[in-house]
């Protein structure tokens, strides 16, 4: 008689682990980081180093001395949070503000909920929004690209989204577009903005790498991008003088960074494919609503945080069938 072994789940294993997944995402961010350093020089290096080092240090201190658990600060998650936070910041922001943002990301966004796997909201976005509310001037001072040896003394300018938002008060889209970077510059990265906004091409390369490694699936990022393209396309067709075209919205701001790296966070996104599509469509719609009709030129970070809050609800009502499938007259 065969012997059957009864044991609790999990019953299957893969070669994946938290450090392997985290460092896989970090590798995918290296092209975008290299482009940002090329355009923003020493400022980008300082902001990235301070953000990463502070995130790792704060995670160690909180786990070691406050939560009194074994520190996991070297599993790659704190490094990734610090890197993504740096990608959301101006390359000329003072280093002490970066440290405060890292403390908010790790302390409030991650460790308040119990650490990796328990956080409700994306930690890097929590740090980004915390800094945006606390230091709005510093968080909207974007350096012009090409100032390699300038840090806090760099010349600043408005982002393409900011220029479009301000210009539409008394001009048409056609009158504003000649003042903006070309679509080619938006694609390769020669534009004003944060590290995560400057190179759409580098971010898309990172997305392809993660899909090849099966770190993420297409459902969330492509649903967000498709929703934004369709929504802005409808508005553009209805009134091209009042609304920018879909390609402008896809290539500007933090949409690609958010769709590829923030919204796909395993912990804060739905578990099922159907749930991911609902979640991605919601983020895309709210992003466009904020960009086009809201007070801020960018809205993807708020949209992701809002739908992070909906993730438990989506997981509750959108579930796969546990056994087999339903049939009529079964």
PDB file of N, CA and C in Angstrom, residues 26-60:
ATOM      1  N   UNK A  26      16.194  45.280  -8.872  1.00  0.00           N
ATOM      2  CA  UNK A  26      17.264  46.287  -8.805  1.00  0.00           C
ATOM      3  C   UNK A  26      18.091  46.269 -10.089  1.00  0.00           C
ATOM      4  N   UNK A  27      18.397  45.085 -10.601  1.00  0.00           N
ATOM      5  CA  UNK A  27      19.155  44.983 -11.863  1.00  0.00           C
ATOM      6  C   UNK A  27      18.381  45.643 -13.005  1.00  0.00           C
ATOM      7  N   UNK A  28      17.056  45.455 -13.014  1.00  0.00           N
ATOM      8  CA  UNK A  28      16.253  46.042 -14.089  1.00  0.00           C
ATOM      9  C   UNK A  28      16.235  47.565 -14.027  1.00  0.00           C
ATOM     10  N   UNK A  29      16.528  48.132 -12.854  1.00  0.00           N
ATOM     11  CA  UNK A  29      16.538  49.593 -12.710  1.00  0.00           C
ATOM     12  C   UNK A  29      17.868  50.222 -13.110  1.00  0.00           C
ATOM     13  N   UNK A  30      18.899  49.417 -13.318  1.00  0.00           N
ATOM     14  CA  UNK A  30      20.224  49.961 -13.588  1.00  0.00           C
ATOM     15  C   UNK A  30      20.288  50.802 -14.865  1.00  0.00           C
ATOM     16  N   UNK A  31      19.620  50.399 -15.989  1.00  0.00           N
ATOM     17  CA  UNK A  31      19.652  51.287 -17.174  1.00  0.00           C
ATOM     18  C   UNK A  31      19.078  52.672 -16.889  1.00  0.00           C
ATOM     19  N   UNK A  32      17.952  52.735 -16.185  1.00  0.00           N
ATOM     20  CA  UNK A  32      17.346  54.034 -15.865  1.00  0.00           C
ATOM     21  C   UNK A  32      18.247  54.835 -14.930  1.00  0.00           C
ATOM     22  N   UNK A  33      18.904  54.140 -13.994  1.00  0.00           N
ATOM     23  CA  UNK A  33      19.821  54.831 -13.085  1.00  0.00           C
ATOM     24  C   UNK A  33      21.009  55.403 -13.858  1.00  0.00           C
ATOM     25  N   UNK A  34      21.545  54.618 -14.792  1.00  0.00           N
ATOM     26  CA  UNK A  34      22.691  55.084 -15.585  1.00  0.00           C
ATOM     27  C   UNK A  34      22.315  56.314 -16.417  1.00  0.00           C
ATOM     28  N   UNK A  35      21.132  56.306 -17.015  1.00  0.00           N
ATOM     29  CA  UNK A  35      20.684  57.459 -17.807  1.00  0.00           C
ATOM     30  C   UNK A  35      20.530  58.688 -16.910  1.00  0.00           C
ATOM     31  N   UNK A  36      19.981  58.497 -15.728  1.00  0.00           N
ATOM     32  CA  UNK A  36      19.777  59.621 -14.811  1.00  0.00           C
ATOM     33  C   UNK A  36      21.105  60.211 -14.355  1.00  0.00           C
ATOM     34  N   UNK A  37      22.086  59.358 -14.058  1.00  0.00           N
ATOM     35  CA  UNK A  37      23.409  59.853 -13.676  1.00  0.00           C
ATOM     36  C   UNK A  37      24.041  60.599 -14.850  1.00  0.00           C
ATOM     37  N   UNK A  38      23.839  60.110 -16.055  1.00  0.00           N
ATOM     38  CA  UNK A  38      24.387  60.761 -17.245  1.00  0.00           C
ATOM     39  C   UNK A  38      23.826  62.179 -17.395  1.00  0.00           C
ATOM     40  N   UNK A  39      22.532  62.358 -17.126  1.00  0.00           N
ATOM     41  CA  UNK A  39      21.910  63.665 -17.316  1.00  0.00           C
ATOM     42  C   UNK A  39      22.026  64.579 -16.094  1.00  0.00           C
ATOM     43  N   UNK A  40      22.032  64.019 -14.879  1.00  0.00           N
ATOM     44  CA  UNK A  40      22.005  64.857 -13.680  1.00  0.00           C
ATOM     45  C   UNK A  40      23.279  64.776 -12.840  1.00  0.00           C
ATOM     46  N   UNK A  41      24.222  63.934 -13.228  1.00  0.00           N
ATOM     47  CA  UNK A  41      25.555  63.924 -12.638  1.00  0.00           C
ATOM     48  C   UNK A  41      25.610  63.657 -11.155  1.00  0.00           C
ATOM     49  N   UNK A  42      26.432  64.474 -10.481  1.00  0.00           N
ATOM     50  CA  UNK A  42      26.753  64.225  -9.080  1.00  0.00           C
ATOM     51  C   UNK A  42      25.526  64.323  -8.176  1.00  0.00           C
ATOM     52  N   UNK A  43      24.574  65.172  -8.539  1.00  0.00           N
ATOM     53  CA  UNK A  43      23.353  65.294  -7.732  1.00  0.00           C
ATOM     54  C   UNK A  43      22.598  63.986  -7.644  1.00  0.00           C
ATOM     55  N   UNK A  44      22.482  63.306  -8.768  1.00  0.00           N
ATOM     56  CA  UNK A  44      21.775  62.023  -8.777  1.00  0.00           C
ATOM     57  C   UNK A  44      22.534  60.980  -7.964  1.00  0.00           C
ATOM     58  N   UNK A  45      23.861  61.009  -8.037  1.00  0.00           N
ATOM     59  CA  UNK A  45      24.663  60.049  -7.263  1.00  0.00           C
ATOM     60  C   UNK A  45      24.465  60.278  -5.761  1.00  0.00           C
ATOM     61  N   UNK A  46      24.489  61.541  -5.336  1.00  0.00           N
ATOM     62  CA  UNK A  46      24.334  61.844  -3.901  1.00  0.00           C
ATOM     63  C   UNK A  46      22.939  61.438  -3.409  1.00  0.00           C
ATOM     64  N   UNK A  47      21.908  61.831  -4.157  1.00  0.00           N
ATOM     65  CA  UNK A  47      20.533  61.516  -3.736  1.00  0.00           C
ATOM     66  C   UNK A  47      20.326  59.995  -3.664  1.00  0.00           C
ATOM     67  N   UNK A  48      20.821  59.276  -4.655  1.00  0.00           N
ATOM     68  CA  UNK A  48      20.642  57.819  -4.661  1.00  0.00           C
ATOM     69  C   UNK A  48      21.393  57.169  -3.497  1.00  0.00           C
ATOM     70  N   UNK A  49      22.630  57.575  -3.288  1.00  0.00           N
ATOM     71  CA  UNK A  49      23.424  56.980  -2.207  1.00  0.00           C
ATOM     72  C   UNK A  49      22.787  57.236  -0.845  1.00  0.00           C
ATOM     73  N   UNK A  50      22.387  58.484  -0.596  1.00  0.00           N
ATOM     74  CA  UNK A  50      21.783  58.822   0.708  1.00  0.00           C
ATOM     75  C   UNK A  50      20.467  58.067   0.902  1.00  0.00           C
ATOM     76  N   UNK A  51      19.655  57.994  -0.147  1.00  0.00           N
ATOM     77  CA  UNK A  51      18.358  57.313  -0.028  1.00  0.00           C
ATOM     78  C   UNK A  51      18.537  55.822   0.256  1.00  0.00           C
ATOM     79  N   UNK A  52      19.428  55.177  -0.467  1.00  0.00           N
ATOM     80  CA  UNK A  52      19.651  53.740  -0.282  1.00  0.00           C
ATOM     81  C   UNK A  52      20.278  53.460   1.093  1.00  0.00           C
ATOM     82  N   UNK A  53      21.334  54.202   1.433  1.00  0.00           N
ATOM     83  CA  UNK A  53      22.021  53.973   2.711  1.00  0.00           C
ATOM     84  C   UNK A  53      21.082  54.244   3.884  1.00  0.00           C
ATOM     85  N   UNK A  54      20.283  55.321   3.795  1.00  0.00           N
ATOM     86  CA  UNK A  54      19.365  55.657   4.886  1.00  0.00           C
ATOM     87  C   UNK A  54      18.282  54.593   5.037  1.00  0.00           C
ATOM     88  N   UNK A  55      17.754  54.111   3.937  1.00  0.00           N
ATOM     89  CA  UNK A  55      16.700  53.091   4.007  1.00  0.00           C
ATOM     90  C   UNK A  55      17.220  51.823   4.680  1.00  0.00           C
ATOM     91  N   UNK A  56      18.402  51.382   4.291  1.00  0.00           N
ATOM     92  CA  UNK A  56      18.991  50.183   4.899  1.00  0.00           C
ATOM     93  C   UNK A  56      19.269  50.408   6.378  1.00  0.00           C
ATOM     94  N   UNK A  57      19.830  51.587   6.707  1.00  0.00           N
ATOM     95  CA  UNK A  57      20.154  51.886   8.110  1.00  0.00           C
ATOM     96  C   UNK A  57      18.898  51.965   8.973  1.00  0.00           C
ATOM     97  N   UNK A  58      17.877  52.664   8.495  1.00  0.00           N
ATOM     98  CA  UNK A  58      16.656  52.803   9.297  1.00  0.00           C
ATOM     99  C   UNK A  58      15.962  51.449   9.481  1.00  0.00           C
ATOM    100  N   UNK A  59      15.982  50.614   8.455  1.00  0.00           N
ATOM    101  CA  UNK A  59      15.361  49.298   8.606  1.00  0.00           C
ATOM    102  C   UNK A  59      16.099  48.480   9.664  1.00  0.00           C
ATOM    103  N   UNK A  60      17.422  48.543   9.652  1.00  0.00           N
ATOM    104  CA  UNK A  60      18.206  47.803  10.646  1.00  0.00           C
ATOM    105  C   UNK A  60      17.917  48.325  12.064  1.00  0.00           C
TER     106      UNK A  60
END
